[in-house]
XYZ file of C-alpha atoms in Angstrom:
164
model
C 15.770 57.990 -32.085
C 17.546 60.336 -29.728
C 14.270 61.639 -28.324
C 12.689 58.216 -27.770
C 15.572 56.994 -25.607
C 15.066 59.648 -22.865
C 11.333 58.978 -22.865
C 11.965 55.258 -22.438
C 14.332 55.880 -19.521
C 11.833 58.294 -17.976
C 9.047 55.702 -18.383
C 11.224 53.004 -16.821
C 12.008 55.262 -13.888
C 8.374 56.011 -13.325
C 7.540 52.291 -13.547
C 10.346 51.581 -11.108
C 9.153 54.382 -8.868
C 5.599 53.074 -9.106
C 6.763 49.570 -8.162
C 8.671 51.033 -5.223
C 5.620 52.961 -4.073
C 3.429 49.879 -4.327
C 6.007 47.902 -2.327
C 6.054 50.608 0.359
C 2.263 50.637 0.519
C 2.084 46.830 0.774
C 4.754 46.634 3.464
C 3.206 49.478 5.437
C -0.199 47.824 5.294
C 1.281 44.419 6.295
C 2.982 45.968 9.307
C -0.175 47.761 10.402
C -2.135 44.502 10.169
C 0.611 42.686 12.089
C 0.575 45.414 14.739
C -3.212 45.122 15.008
C -2.869 41.356 15.527
C -0.263 41.899 18.259
C -2.584 44.288 20.081
C -5.397 41.742 19.859
C -3.059 39.104 21.349
C -2.117 41.558 24.071
C -5.772 42.152 24.943
C -6.338 38.391 25.198
C -3.354 38.070 27.537
C -4.665 40.940 29.666
C -8.059 39.218 29.954
C -6.432 35.949 31.031
C -4.178 37.863 33.394
C -7.211 39.474 35.068
C -8.778 36.039 35.593
C -5.501 34.755 37.021
C -5.238 37.682 39.438
C -8.791 37.051 40.617
C -8.008 33.356 41.184
C -4.743 34.158 42.958
C -2.690 31.720 40.851
C 0.821 33.167 41.127
C 2.512 30.681 38.770
C 0.026 31.383 35.985
C 0.308 35.110 36.683
C 4.071 34.931 36.241
C 3.717 33.203 32.867
C 1.125 35.783 31.753
C 3.437 38.629 32.754
C 6.308 37.059 30.795
C 4.069 36.626 27.744
C 2.830 40.192 28.141
C 6.413 41.500 28.182
C 7.209 39.530 25.025
C 4.174 40.859 23.145
C 4.815 44.446 24.262
C 8.413 44.095 23.053
C 7.144 42.893 19.669
C 4.700 45.801 19.493
C 7.513 48.295 20.086
C 9.787 46.549 17.556
C 7.105 46.674 14.870
C 6.378 50.319 15.697
C 10.050 51.181 15.111
C 9.642 49.895 11.545
C 6.195 51.413 11.006
C 7.213 54.994 11.834
C 9.796 55.449 9.020
C 7.587 53.540 6.593
C 4.727 55.885 7.365
C 6.932 58.856 6.505
C 7.867 57.195 3.210
C 4.232 56.337 2.536
C 3.092 59.914 3.138
C 5.787 61.249 0.809
C 4.748 58.795 -1.922
C 0.996 59.256 -1.448
C 0.433 62.758 -0.082
C -3.175 62.974 -1.273
C -4.252 59.363 -1.395
C -4.894 57.761 1.959
C -7.948 55.556 1.642
C -6.815 52.217 2.999
C -4.436 53.207 5.770
C -6.539 55.538 7.998
C -9.065 52.840 8.968
C -6.184 50.543 9.961
C -4.504 53.276 11.972
C -7.823 54.137 13.609
C -8.377 50.486 14.577
C -4.832 50.347 15.951
C -5.398 53.451 18.050
C -8.643 52.005 19.411
C -6.892 48.732 20.338
C -4.040 50.669 21.931
C -6.426 52.682 24.118
C -8.305 49.531 25.099
C -5.023 47.815 26.008
C -3.989 50.773 28.161
C -7.343 50.725 29.944
C -7.290 46.964 30.601
C -3.688 47.070 31.745
C -4.583 49.795 34.243
C -7.554 47.747 35.479
C -5.285 44.721 35.972
C -2.751 46.849 37.827
C -5.469 48.133 40.178
C -6.853 44.621 40.688
C -3.377 43.305 41.464
C -2.772 46.143 43.936
C -6.026 45.337 45.737
C -5.140 41.624 45.814
C -1.686 42.395 47.235
C -3.248 44.567 49.943
C -5.637 41.726 50.846
C -2.661 39.372 51.179
C -0.823 41.877 53.383
C -3.853 42.068 55.663
C -4.039 38.264 55.845
C -0.350 38.098 56.778
C -0.855 40.733 59.483
C -3.794 38.763 60.856
C -1.695 35.598 60.967
C 1.133 37.374 62.770
C -1.307 38.799 65.304
C -2.761 35.354 66.046
C -1.569 34.384 69.564
C -1.766 30.671 68.770
C 0.572 31.013 65.795
C 3.398 32.262 68.052
C 3.101 29.536 70.689
C 5.385 26.578 70.635
C 4.122 23.066 70.812
C 3.706 21.618 74.283
C 5.898 18.720 73.214
C 8.613 20.801 71.558
C 10.927 20.890 74.575
C 10.215 17.449 76.030
C 13.038 14.987 76.518
C 10.944 11.988 75.555
C 11.883 9.753 72.670
C 10.785 10.743 69.263
C 11.406 7.350 67.625
C 10.153 4.003 68.869
C 11.779 0.682 68.012
C 8.953 -1.687 67.178
C 11.086 -4.660 66.085
C 11.958 -5.627 69.559
C-alpha cells in the first residue's frame, strides 16, 4: 500500500506534465498560425498600398498606412508571446519537432516577402514624391502662374444690382 501511493502520485504528475506539454504545444501552434495569418494580411495591405501609390490616392494611402501600422503592431505583440513559448516548447520536446518547423519556415518565408514588398512600396513612394516635387517646381517656374489678373486692381464694381 505504501509503495502504490508514490507510484500513483508519480503517474499523476506525469499525466499533469503531459497535459501541460500538450497545452504548450497547442498554444504554440495556435500562435504560429495566427502569426502566419497576420503576415498574410500584411502582404494584402502592402499590395493594396502599392496600387494606391500608383494611383496617387493620398486618402486611401493614409488609411492603408494606418492599417499597416496596426497589423505590424499585432505581429510584434504575438511575437512577444511566441518567443517564450518556443523556449518552453523546446524544453518539453527537445527531440520531437515535426509539426512546428514547417510553420516556422512558412512564417519566415512570409516575413521575407513582406520585407521585400515593403521595400518596393517605399521605393515606389519615393519615386512618386520626387515626381510631385518636379511638378511643383514646374508650376512655380511657370511665368503665367505668377501674374496677377488684369482685373485684380481695377476699381470697377464687382457686384451689379439687377433689381433696379
